[in-house]
Amino acid sequence: MRLLPLLSLLASLAIAPLVSAFGVTASGTQFIVQTDGGLVFIVESTTGDIHSMQFNGVETQDQSGKWSQISSGIGASCTWVQTGHSNNYIVVTCTTSTLTQYYVAQRNTPAIHMATYTTAEPSVGELRFIARLSRSVVPNGSMYSNIVGGTAVESSDVFLVNGQTRSKFYSAVQFIDDQVHGVTGSGIGVYMVIPGGGYESSSGGPFFKDIDNQGADQQELYFCTFDQNSGHTQTEAFRTGLHGPYALWFTTGAAPSANIDLTFWEGLSVSGLVPASGRGYIIGKAIGVPTTYNSDITITWNNSAAQYWARADSSTQDFTSPAMKPGTYEMVLYKGELAVGSQSVVIQAGERVTANIHDVNSDDTTAYIWQIGDFDGRPTSFLNADMITTMHPSDSRMHSWGPVTFTVGQQGSGYFPMAVFQAIGPVTIRFALQSGQGGARTLKIATSLAYAGGRPTITVNGWSGPVPPAPNEPNSRGVTRGTWRGNNQEYIVNIPSGVLFTGSTVNVITINVASGSSGSGFLSPNFVFDAVALY
Ligand SMILES: *[C@@H]1O[C@H](CO)[C@@H](O)[C@H](O)[C@H]1NC(C)=O
Ligand SMILES: *[C@@H]1O[C@H](CO)[C@@H](O)[C@H](O)[C@H]1NC(C)=O
């Protein structure tokens, strides 16, 4: 039982920091790191865990025994060195056979800079850094992931608190928009900062997201970007190499900027770090994407070693990639979250390559008789889509999932459900056709994610469409975890001549969920709609 001596040590720290100038004091198995920026932190050298993070004399690390660490701890052994540019850096290197965790103090900076180098998929469970902070010091995190006092309603990670569903998953933000997230308390803020390029060795692309925060007995703050072992709607294989750099940043409350200068890493002898001089980048223009998407165009580059992205400028549609490692990349153009163009591009160190990319649909002149939603790879505008990222579909704040009947021309897409669940029932679409609109027609159903092999099967006025094969989708819970992002699919149903009515007789299409699996309620086979159209 070493908690008591530790607590007394910390109590003494609170009165007078043990280290008063930038540097490290080794005390027993602990490295006590003084940043001279208001932050003193302690790394346990025989595990790689962080046992203390005092900011302006306030202990932010929870002291109940679960420390800040990768996952539940990596059992590393650590060394430290004062180095870099005028010796203004302290590098604590914590090593295991396949994972090296770097903690870096930068003189006068209230932050723990970090990077995680892997040479194989580590056996630590989910590869993520979790700061386990004192709930009383930083009580305020994401309201959607504050589970204190909750009872589990799904798995052991979705809870009901005062009639509202909460989960750590509902704190997630898509990578492309997740550079700074944090928790706050009276006069203090602790933030995870993932600057541009920090997701280089993560997986899943710009629209993937994972846990940022869970407010439980401890206030947990995550850099959960590695998508390894997690089963969190993983669409790609994991990547090894240097994950990050990222930083745990301490302030008196306000969020720090994401634009932190990380060039200092280049002087620190870090495994897997490719310096700016060893990188190249790509510039170009996105061509042919409908102008309504001008501010919603994303370009990605990936291969088995790295992933990058950039948003196109909303007025010129020009883009500039981040500084990329040399290699051959698949380059993809996204309209919203839908891939609409793809090509290969090679980049070498020191190069600036120009590569324009075209929307392959820009010449498509298909005129839809009717359309529900937009084909942009996501369910935005549909019923409950505005709430699904922050609550469970069972939440009482959600509108009824029906089964819903939707009438084309009379209802906006906000009445059309964003998902169908086999056990809840189909969605029914009613519509009339004018003379000349009958005959053989095509129904296009686009989806963004499915669970348990769910895919659409339809009946039209008593005629049954085929059952499509099971989609290639992540083998994990999906939409109940607050995400719609999977592998976009398109289902084309050829409705033969003689099935559809014209004139005053209403046509009725029902869209059911086909699956070889089963399940109950919102964990029954399901899929998320992107858009539906008849032509
Ligand atoms: C922060 O948390 C405290 C304690 O739970 C609460 O009283 C306060 O209202 C919260 N502040 C904000 C801004 O949410
Ligand atoms: C690159 O991105 C595409 C589109 O998301 C994906 O299908 C592919 O698996 C990715 N490649 C790798 C090597 O992860």
Coordinates of C-alpha atoms and ligand atoms in Angstrom, one line a residue:
M1 CA 0.0 0.0 0.0
R2 CA 2.0 3.0 -1.2
L3 CA -0.9 5.4 -1.5
L4 CA -0.4 7.0 1.8
P5 CA 3.3 7.9 1.4
L6 CA 2.4 9.2 -2.1
L7 CA -0.4 11.3 -0.7
S8 CA 1.8 12.8 1.9
L9 CA 4.4 13.5 -0.8
L10 CA 1.8 15.3 -2.8
A11 CA 0.6 17.2 0.3
S12 CA 4.1 18.4 0.7
L13 CA 4.3 19.3 -3.0
A14 CA 1.2 21.5 -2.6
I15 CA 3.0 23.6 0.0
A16 CA 6.4 23.8 -1.8
P17 CA 7.2 22.2 -5.2
L18 CA 10.1 19.8 -4.8
V19 CA 11.7 21.1 -7.9
S20 CA 11.7 24.8 -8.4
A21 CA 13.6 25.2 -11.7
F22 CA 13.2 23.5 -15.1
G23 CA 14.5 20.0 -14.7
V24 CA 13.9 16.5 -13.4
T25 CA 14.3 15.2 -9.9
A26 CA 14.5 11.4 -9.6
S27 CA 13.0 10.3 -6.3
G28 CA 12.8 6.6 -5.8
T29 CA 11.0 5.3 -8.9
Q30 CA 9.5 8.7 -9.8
F31 CA 10.7 11.3 -12.2
I32 CA 9.4 14.7 -11.0
V33 CA 9.4 17.0 -14.0
Q34 CA 9.3 20.8 -13.4
T35 CA 8.2 22.6 -16.6
D36 CA 8.7 26.1 -15.2
G37 CA 5.3 26.8 -16.9
G38 CA 3.2 26.3 -13.8
L39 CA 3.0 22.5 -14.3
V40 CA 4.9 19.9 -12.3
F41 CA 4.2 16.3 -13.3
I42 CA 5.4 12.9 -12.1
V43 CA 6.1 9.9 -14.3
E44 CA 6.4 6.5 -12.5
S45 CA 9.5 5.2 -14.2
T46 CA 8.8 1.5 -13.7
T47 CA 5.4 1.7 -15.4
G48 CA 5.2 4.8 -17.6
D49 CA 2.1 6.0 -15.7
I50 CA 1.6 9.7 -14.8
H51 CA 0.9 9.9 -11.0
S52 CA 0.7 13.6 -10.6
M53 CA 0.0 16.8 -12.6
Q54 CA 0.1 19.9 -10.4
F55 CA -0.9 23.0 -12.2
N56 CA -0.4 26.3 -10.2
G57 CA -0.2 24.1 -7.1
V58 CA -3.5 22.3 -7.8
E59 CA -3.3 18.5 -8.2
T60 CA -5.3 17.6 -11.3
Q61 CA -4.5 13.8 -11.4
D62 CA -7.1 11.8 -9.5
Q63 CA -5.4 10.0 -6.7
S64 CA -7.6 7.0 -6.2
G65 CA -5.2 4.7 -8.0
K66 CA -6.0 4.7 -11.7
W67 CA -3.4 6.8 -13.3
S68 CA -3.0 8.7 -16.5
Q69 CA -1.6 6.3 -19.1
I70 CA -2.0 4.5 -22.4
S71 CA -5.1 2.4 -22.0
S72 CA -4.8 0.6 -18.6
G73 CA -1.1 1.0 -18.5
I74 CA 1.7 -0.4 -20.7
G75 CA 4.2 -1.6 -18.0
A76 CA 7.0 0.3 -19.6
S77 CA 10.4 1.2 -18.1
C78 CA 11.4 4.9 -18.5
T79 CA 14.5 7.0 -18.8
W80 CA 14.8 10.7 -19.0
V81 CA 17.2 13.2 -20.6
Q82 CA 17.4 17.0 -20.8
T83 CA 18.1 17.8 -24.4
G84 CA 17.1 19.6 -27.6
H85 CA 17.6 23.2 -28.6
S86 CA 19.6 24.9 -25.7
N87 CA 18.6 22.0 -23.4
N88 CA 15.1 23.5 -23.1
Y89 CA 13.4 20.1 -23.3
I90 CA 13.0 17.1 -21.1
V91 CA 12.2 13.9 -22.8
V92 CA 10.9 11.0 -20.7
T93 CA 11.0 7.8 -22.9
C94 CA 8.9 4.9 -21.7
T95 CA 9.7 1.7 -23.6
T96 CA 8.0 -1.7 -24.1
S97 CA 8.8 -4.3 -26.8
T98 CA 6.3 -2.8 -29.3
L99 CA 5.4 0.6 -27.9
T100 CA 7.4 3.7 -26.9
Q101 CA 5.6 6.5 -25.1
Y102 CA 7.3 9.9 -25.1
Y103 CA 6.5 12.6 -22.5
V104 CA 8.2 15.9 -23.3
A105 CA 8.4 19.0 -21.1
Q106 CA 9.1 22.3 -23.0
R107 CA 10.6 25.0 -20.8
N108 CA 8.0 27.5 -19.6
T109 CA 5.2 25.6 -21.2
P110 CA 2.2 24.2 -19.1
A111 CA 1.9 21.1 -21.1
I112 CA 2.9 17.5 -21.4
H113 CA 3.8 17.0 -25.0
M114 CA 3.4 13.4 -26.1
A115 CA 3.9 11.0 -28.9
T116 CA 3.3 7.2 -29.1
Y117 CA 5.5 5.1 -31.3
T118 CA 4.3 1.6 -32.2
T119 CA 6.0 -1.2 -34.2
A120 CA 3.1 -3.6 -34.0
E121 CA -0.4 -3.6 -32.8
P122 CA 0.2 -3.5 -29.1
S123 CA -1.6 -5.9 -26.7
V124 CA -2.8 -3.2 -24.4
G125 CA -6.4 -3.2 -25.4
E126 CA -7.5 0.0 -27.0
L127 CA -4.5 2.2 -28.0
R128 CA -5.4 5.5 -26.5
F129 CA -4.0 7.9 -23.9
I130 CA -6.4 8.5 -21.0
A131 CA -5.8 11.4 -18.6
R132 CA -7.6 10.3 -15.4
L133 CA -8.3 13.7 -13.7
S134 CA -9.7 14.7 -10.4
R135 CA -13.5 15.1 -10.8
S136 CA -13.6 17.7 -8.1
V137 CA -10.9 19.9 -9.7
V138 CA -12.3 19.7 -13.3
P139 CA -16.0 18.7 -12.9
N140 CA -17.1 20.1 -16.3
G141 CA -16.7 17.9 -19.4
S142 CA -19.0 17.1 -22.2
M143 CA -22.6 17.0 -20.8
Y144 CA -23.3 14.1 -23.2
S145 CA -20.7 11.9 -21.6
N146 CA -21.3 12.7 -17.9
I147 CA -22.5 9.3 -16.6
V148 CA -22.3 9.8 -12.9
G149 CA -25.3 8.3 -11.2
G150 CA -26.4 6.4 -14.4
T151 CA -27.8 3.0 -15.0
A152 CA -26.6 1.0 -18.0
V153 CA -29.1 0.8 -20.9
E154 CA -26.8 -0.7 -23.5
S155 CA -23.7 -2.8 -23.1
S156 CA -21.8 -1.3 -20.2
D157 CA -21.2 2.0 -21.9
V158 CA -24.5 3.7 -22.5
F159 CA -26.3 5.0 -19.4
L160 CA -29.5 6.6 -18.4
V161 CA -29.0 9.7 -16.1
N162 CA -32.0 11.7 -15.0
G163 CA -34.0 10.4 -17.9
Q164 CA -31.3 11.2 -20.5
T165 CA -29.0 8.8 -22.2
R166 CA -25.3 9.5 -21.8
S167 CA -22.1 7.8 -23.0
K168 CA -18.5 8.4 -23.5
F169 CA -19.2 7.8 -27.2
Y170 CA -21.4 10.9 -27.3
S171 CA -18.3 13.1 -26.6
A172 CA -16.8 12.0 -29.9
V173 CA -16.0 14.6 -32.6
Q174 CA -15.0 13.8 -36.2
F175 CA -11.2 13.9 -36.4
I176 CA -11.2 16.6 -39.0
D177 CA -12.8 18.9 -36.4
D178 CA -11.2 17.5 -33.3
Q179 CA -8.0 19.5 -32.6
V180 CA -8.7 20.7 -29.1
H181 CA -11.0 19.2 -26.5
G182 CA -10.9 19.5 -22.7
V183 CA -12.5 19.7 -19.3
T184 CA -12.7 22.6 -16.9
G185 CA -13.1 23.6 -13.3
S186 CA -12.9 26.7 -11.3
G187 CA -9.9 28.7 -12.7
I188 CA -8.5 25.6 -14.5
G189 CA -8.8 23.9 -17.8
V190 CA -7.1 20.7 -19.0
Y191 CA -7.1 20.1 -22.8
M192 CA -6.0 17.5 -25.2
V193 CA -4.5 19.2 -28.3
I194 CA -4.1 17.2 -31.5
P195 CA -2.6 19.7 -34.0
G196 CA -2.8 19.2 -37.8
G197 CA -1.0 16.0 -38.8
G198 CA -1.5 14.5 -35.4
Y199 CA -3.8 11.9 -36.8
E200 CA -1.2 10.8 -39.4
S201 CA -0.8 7.3 -38.0
S202 CA -4.5 6.9 -36.8
S203 CA -7.1 5.1 -39.0
G204 CA -10.5 5.8 -40.3
G205 CA -10.1 9.1 -42.2
P206 CA -11.4 12.6 -41.5
F207 CA -15.0 11.6 -40.6
F208 CA -14.0 8.9 -38.1
K209 CA -14.4 9.8 -34.4
D210 CA -13.9 8.3 -31.1
I211 CA -14.2 9.0 -27.4
D212 CA -13.0 12.4 -26.1
N213 CA -14.3 12.4 -22.5
Q214 CA -16.1 10.4 -19.9
G215 CA -17.3 12.0 -16.7
A216 CA -17.3 9.2 -14.1
D217 CA -15.8 9.0 -10.7
Q218 CA -12.7 10.3 -12.5
Q219 CA -12.9 12.9 -15.2
E220 CA -11.4 11.0 -18.1
L221 CA -9.9 13.0 -21.0
Y222 CA -8.9 10.9 -24.1
F223 CA -6.7 11.0 -27.1
C224 CA -8.4 8.0 -28.5
T225 CA -7.4 8.2 -32.1
F226 CA -5.6 5.0 -32.8
D227 CA -8.7 2.9 -33.7
Q228 CA -6.8 -0.2 -32.8
N229 CA -8.5 -3.2 -31.2
S230 CA -11.4 -0.9 -30.4
G231 CA -14.2 -2.2 -32.4
H232 CA -15.5 1.3 -32.7
T233 CA -16.9 1.2 -36.3
Q234 CA -13.4 0.6 -37.6
T235 CA -13.3 0.9 -41.4
E236 CA -9.6 0.5 -42.0
A237 CA -6.6 -1.5 -40.8
F238 CA -4.5 0.0 -38.0
R239 CA -1.3 1.8 -38.7
T240 CA 2.0 1.6 -36.9
G241 CA 4.5 4.3 -36.5
L242 CA 4.6 7.6 -34.6
H243 CA 1.1 8.5 -33.3
G244 CA 0.8 12.3 -32.7
P245 CA 2.5 14.4 -31.6
Y246 CA -0.3 15.5 -29.2
A247 CA -0.3 17.4 -25.9
L248 CA -2.1 17.6 -22.6
W249 CA -2.3 21.4 -22.0
F250 CA -3.1 23.2 -18.8
T251 CA -4.7 26.7 -18.7
T252 CA -6.6 28.9 -16.2
G253 CA -9.7 27.9 -18.1
A254 CA -9.7 29.0 -21.8
A255 CA -9.0 26.5 -24.6
P256 CA -5.5 26.7 -26.0
S257 CA -4.9 27.2 -29.7
A258 CA -4.4 24.1 -31.9
N259 CA -1.7 26.0 -33.8
I260 CA 1.2 25.0 -31.5
D261 CA 4.7 24.9 -33.0
L262 CA 5.9 21.3 -32.9
T263 CA 9.1 21.7 -34.9
F264 CA 11.0 21.2 -31.6
W265 CA 10.2 17.5 -31.9
E266 CA 12.8 17.2 -34.7
G267 CA 15.7 17.8 -32.3
L268 CA 14.7 15.2 -29.8
S269 CA 15.8 11.8 -31.4
V270 CA 12.3 10.4 -31.5
S271 CA 11.6 7.1 -33.3
G272 CA 9.4 7.2 -36.4
L273 CA 9.5 11.0 -36.7
V274 CA 9.8 12.2 -40.2
P275 CA 11.1 15.8 -40.2
A276 CA 9.6 18.5 -42.4
S277 CA 12.6 18.3 -44.8
G278 CA 11.7 14.7 -45.4
R279 CA 8.2 15.5 -46.5
G280 CA 6.3 16.8 -49.5
Y281 CA 2.9 18.2 -50.1
I282 CA 0.2 18.3 -52.7
I283 CA -1.8 21.3 -54.0
G284 CA -4.7 21.2 -56.4
K285 CA -8.3 22.1 -57.1
A286 CA -11.5 20.1 -56.6
I287 CA -13.4 20.3 -59.9
G288 CA -17.1 19.6 -60.6
V289 CA -18.5 19.3 -57.1
P290 CA -22.0 20.9 -57.0
T291 CA -21.6 24.5 -55.7
T292 CA -24.0 23.9 -52.8
Y293 CA -21.1 21.8 -51.4
N294 CA -18.5 24.5 -51.8
S295 CA -17.7 24.7 -48.1
D296 CA -18.0 21.0 -47.6
I297 CA -15.3 19.5 -49.9
T298 CA -12.7 17.3 -48.3
I299 CA -9.7 15.7 -50.0
T300 CA -7.9 12.7 -48.3
W301 CA -4.6 10.9 -49.0
N302 CA -3.8 7.6 -47.5
N303 CA -1.8 4.4 -47.7
S304 CA -0.9 1.7 -45.2
A305 CA 1.6 4.0 -43.4
A306 CA -0.2 7.3 -43.2
Q307 CA -3.4 9.3 -43.7
Y308 CA -4.0 13.0 -44.3
W309 CA -6.8 15.4 -45.3
A310 CA -7.6 18.9 -46.2
R311 CA -10.7 21.0 -46.8
A312 CA -10.9 22.8 -50.1
D313 CA -11.2 26.6 -50.0
S314 CA -14.9 27.4 -50.1
S315 CA -14.5 30.1 -52.7
T316 CA -11.7 28.7 -55.0
Q317 CA -12.0 24.9 -54.2
D318 CA -8.2 25.0 -54.0
F319 CA -6.5 22.8 -51.4
T320 CA -3.1 22.2 -49.9
S321 CA -2.3 19.0 -48.1
P322 CA -0.5 18.8 -44.8
A323 CA 3.3 18.0 -45.0
M324 CA 3.2 14.3 -46.0
K325 CA 5.6 11.4 -45.7
P326 CA 6.9 10.3 -49.1
G327 CA 5.0 7.5 -50.7
T328 CA 2.2 6.5 -53.1
Y329 CA -1.2 7.6 -51.9
E330 CA -4.8 7.0 -52.7
M331 CA -6.3 10.4 -53.1
V332 CA -10.1 10.7 -52.6
L333 CA -12.5 13.6 -53.2
Y334 CA -15.4 13.9 -50.8
K335 CA -18.7 15.8 -51.4
G336 CA -19.9 16.0 -47.8
E337 CA -18.9 12.5 -46.6
L338 CA -19.4 10.8 -50.0
A339 CA -16.4 9.7 -52.1
V340 CA -16.9 11.1 -55.5
G341 CA -13.5 10.8 -57.1
S342 CA -10.3 8.8 -56.6
Q343 CA -6.8 8.7 -58.1
S344 CA -3.3 7.7 -57.2
V345 CA -0.6 10.3 -56.4
V346 CA 3.1 9.9 -55.6
I347 CA 4.9 12.3 -53.3
Q348 CA 8.6 12.6 -52.7
A349 CA 10.6 14.4 -50.0
G350 CA 10.8 18.2 -50.7
E351 CA 8.3 18.0 -53.6
R352 CA 5.3 20.1 -54.2
V353 CA 3.0 18.1 -56.5
T354 CA -0.1 19.6 -58.3
A355 CA -3.0 17.1 -58.5
N356 CA -6.4 18.3 -59.4
I357 CA -9.3 15.9 -58.7
H358 CA -12.8 15.7 -60.4
D359 CA -16.2 14.8 -59.1
V360 CA -17.0 11.7 -61.3
N361 CA -20.7 12.4 -60.9
S362 CA -20.5 15.8 -62.4
D363 CA -21.5 14.6 -65.9
D364 CA -24.4 12.6 -64.5
T365 CA -27.7 14.0 -65.9
T366 CA -30.1 11.6 -64.3
A367 CA -33.3 13.4 -63.3
Y368 CA -34.9 12.0 -60.2
I369 CA -38.7 11.9 -60.1
W370 CA -38.3 12.4 -56.4
Q371 CA -35.5 12.4 -53.9
I372 CA -35.5 12.2 -50.1
G373 CA -32.3 13.6 -48.6
D374 CA -29.1 14.4 -50.5
F375 CA -26.5 11.9 -51.7
D376 CA -23.6 13.1 -49.7
G377 CA -22.7 10.1 -47.6
R378 CA -24.6 11.0 -44.3
P379 CA -28.1 11.3 -43.0
T380 CA -28.1 15.0 -42.3
S381 CA -31.6 16.5 -42.5
F382 CA -33.4 13.2 -41.6
L383 CA -35.5 12.6 -38.6
N384 CA -33.4 12.3 -35.4
A385 CA -30.1 12.9 -37.3
D386 CA -29.6 16.2 -35.4
M387 CA -29.6 14.2 -32.1
I388 CA -28.1 10.9 -32.9
T389 CA -24.5 11.9 -32.3
T390 CA -25.2 12.9 -28.7
M391 CA -27.9 10.4 -27.5
H392 CA -29.1 6.9 -27.8
P393 CA -32.0 6.2 -30.2
S394 CA -34.1 5.1 -27.2
D395 CA -33.7 8.6 -25.6
S396 CA -37.1 10.2 -24.8
R397 CA -35.9 13.4 -26.5
M398 CA -35.8 11.6 -29.8
H399 CA -38.8 11.8 -32.1
S400 CA -40.7 8.5 -32.5
W401 CA -39.0 6.0 -34.8
G402 CA -42.4 4.9 -35.9
P403 CA -42.6 2.7 -37.9
V404 CA -42.8 5.9 -40.0
T405 CA -44.9 6.6 -43.1
F406 CA -43.6 9.3 -45.3
T407 CA -45.5 11.0 -48.1
V408 CA -43.4 12.4 -50.9
G409 CA -44.3 16.0 -51.8
Q410 CA -46.1 16.6 -48.5
Q411 CA -43.4 16.2 -46.0
G412 CA -39.8 17.5 -45.8
S413 CA -36.9 15.1 -45.3
G414 CA -37.0 15.9 -41.6
Y415 CA -39.9 13.5 -41.3
F416 CA -38.0 10.7 -42.9
P417 CA -36.1 8.5 -40.3
M418 CA -32.3 8.6 -40.5
A419 CA -32.2 4.8 -39.8
V420 CA -34.4 1.8 -39.9
F421 CA -34.2 -0.9 -37.2
Q422 CA -35.5 -4.4 -38.1
A423 CA -37.3 -4.8 -34.7
I424 CA -38.9 -1.4 -34.8
G425 CA -40.3 -1.8 -38.3
P426 CA -40.0 -0.6 -41.9
V427 CA -40.3 2.8 -43.3
T428 CA -43.2 3.3 -45.8
I429 CA -43.0 5.8 -48.7
R430 CA -46.2 7.0 -50.4
F431 CA -46.2 8.9 -53.7
A432 CA -48.2 9.5 -56.8
L433 CA -46.9 9.5 -60.3
Q434 CA -48.1 11.5 -63.3
S435 CA -48.8 9.8 -66.6
G436 CA -45.5 9.3 -68.3
Q437 CA -43.7 8.6 -65.0
G438 CA -44.8 5.0 -64.9
G439 CA -43.2 1.9 -66.5
A440 CA -39.9 0.4 -65.4
R441 CA -38.2 2.6 -62.9
T442 CA -35.2 2.5 -60.6
L443 CA -35.1 3.1 -56.8
K444 CA -31.7 4.1 -55.5
I445 CA -31.1 3.7 -51.7
A446 CA -27.8 5.0 -50.4
T447 CA -26.7 4.1 -46.8
S448 CA -23.8 5.2 -44.7
L449 CA -23.5 2.5 -42.0
A450 CA -25.2 -0.8 -41.2
Y451 CA -25.2 -3.1 -38.1
A452 CA -25.5 -6.9 -38.0
G453 CA -25.5 -7.2 -41.8
G454 CA -28.6 -5.0 -42.2
R455 CA -29.5 -3.9 -45.8
P456 CA -32.6 -2.6 -47.5
T457 CA -35.1 -4.9 -49.1
I458 CA -38.3 -3.3 -50.6
T459 CA -41.8 -4.1 -51.6
V460 CA -43.6 -1.8 -54.1
N461 CA -47.4 -2.1 -54.4
G462 CA -47.1 -5.8 -53.5
W463 CA -44.1 -6.6 -55.7
S464 CA -41.0 -7.7 -53.8
G465 CA -37.5 -6.6 -54.7
P466 CA -34.4 -8.8 -54.3
V467 CA -32.5 -9.3 -51.1
P468 CA -29.1 -7.8 -51.7
P469 CA -26.0 -9.5 -50.3
A470 CA -24.7 -8.4 -46.9
P471 CA -22.8 -5.2 -47.0
N472 CA -19.1 -4.8 -46.1
E473 CA -19.5 -2.8 -42.9
P474 CA -17.6 -2.6 -39.6
N475 CA -18.2 -5.5 -37.3
S476 CA -19.3 -3.5 -34.3
R477 CA -22.2 -1.5 -32.8
G478 CA -22.8 1.5 -34.9
V479 CA -25.6 4.1 -34.8
T480 CA -26.4 3.4 -31.1
R481 CA -22.9 4.6 -30.3
G482 CA -23.7 7.9 -31.9
T483 CA -22.1 7.5 -35.3
W484 CA -23.4 7.2 -38.8
R485 CA -19.9 6.7 -40.4
G486 CA -19.2 3.4 -42.0
N487 CA -18.7 2.3 -45.6
N488 CA -21.1 4.1 -47.9
Q489 CA -23.2 1.7 -49.9
E490 CA -25.6 2.2 -52.8
Y491 CA -28.4 -0.2 -53.5
I492 CA -30.1 -0.1 -56.9
V493 CA -33.5 -1.8 -57.2
N494 CA -34.9 -2.2 -60.8
I495 CA -38.7 -2.0 -60.5
P496 CA -40.2 -3.7 -63.5
S497 CA -42.9 -2.3 -65.8
G498 CA -46.4 -2.8 -64.6
V499 CA -45.7 -2.4 -60.9
L500 CA -46.1 1.4 -60.5
F501 CA -49.4 3.3 -60.8
T502 CA -49.9 6.6 -62.5
G503 CA -52.7 9.0 -61.8
S504 CA -54.6 9.2 -58.6
T505 CA -53.7 5.7 -57.2
V506 CA -51.0 6.1 -54.6
N507 CA -47.9 4.0 -54.8
V508 CA -46.6 2.4 -51.6
I509 CA -43.0 1.4 -51.1
T510 CA -41.9 -0.2 -47.8
I511 CA -38.2 -0.5 -47.0
N512 CA -37.4 -3.3 -44.6
V513 CA -34.1 -4.5 -43.0
A514 CA -32.9 -7.8 -44.3
S515 CA -30.2 -9.6 -42.4
G516 CA -29.1 -13.1 -41.5
S517 CA -28.7 -12.0 -37.9
S518 CA -31.2 -11.0 -35.3
G519 CA -31.3 -8.8 -32.3
S520 CA -33.9 -6.8 -30.3
G521 CA -34.9 -3.1 -30.3
F522 CA -32.2 -0.7 -31.4
L523 CA -29.6 -3.6 -31.5
S524 CA -31.6 -5.4 -34.1
P525 CA -30.1 -5.3 -37.6
N526 CA -30.3 -1.8 -38.9
F527 CA -28.8 0.7 -41.4
V528 CA -28.5 4.4 -41.7
F529 CA -29.9 6.3 -44.8
D530 CA -27.9 8.7 -46.9
A531 CA -30.6 9.4 -49.4
V532 CA -33.4 7.6 -51.5
A533 CA -34.4 8.5 -55.0
L534 CA -36.7 7.2 -57.8
Y535 CA -35.9 7.7 -61.4
Ligands
LIG1 C1 -19.4 22.8 -13.6 O1 -19.6 21.7 -12.7 C2 -20.1 22.2 -11.4 C3 -20.2 21.0 -10.5 O2 -20.8 19.9 -11.1 C4 -21.5 22.8 -11.7 O3 -22.0 23.3 -10.4 C5 -21.3 24.0 -12.6 O4 -22.6 24.5 -13.0 C6 -20.6 23.5 -13.9 N1 -20.4 24.7 -14.7 C7 -20.7 24.7 -16.0 C8 -20.3 25.9 -16.8 O5 -21.2 23.7 -16.6
LIG2 C1 -7.8 4.6 -47.6 O1 -9.1 5.2 -47.5 C2 -10.1 4.5 -48.2 C3 -11.3 5.3 -48.2 O2 -11.8 5.5 -46.8 C4 -10.3 3.1 -47.6 O3 -11.2 2.4 -48.3 C5 -8.9 2.4 -47.6 O4 -9.1 1.2 -46.9 C6 -7.8 3.2 -47.0 N1 -6.6 2.6 -47.2 C7 -5.9 2.1 -46.1 C8 -4.6 1.4 -46.5 O5 -6.3 2.2 -45.0

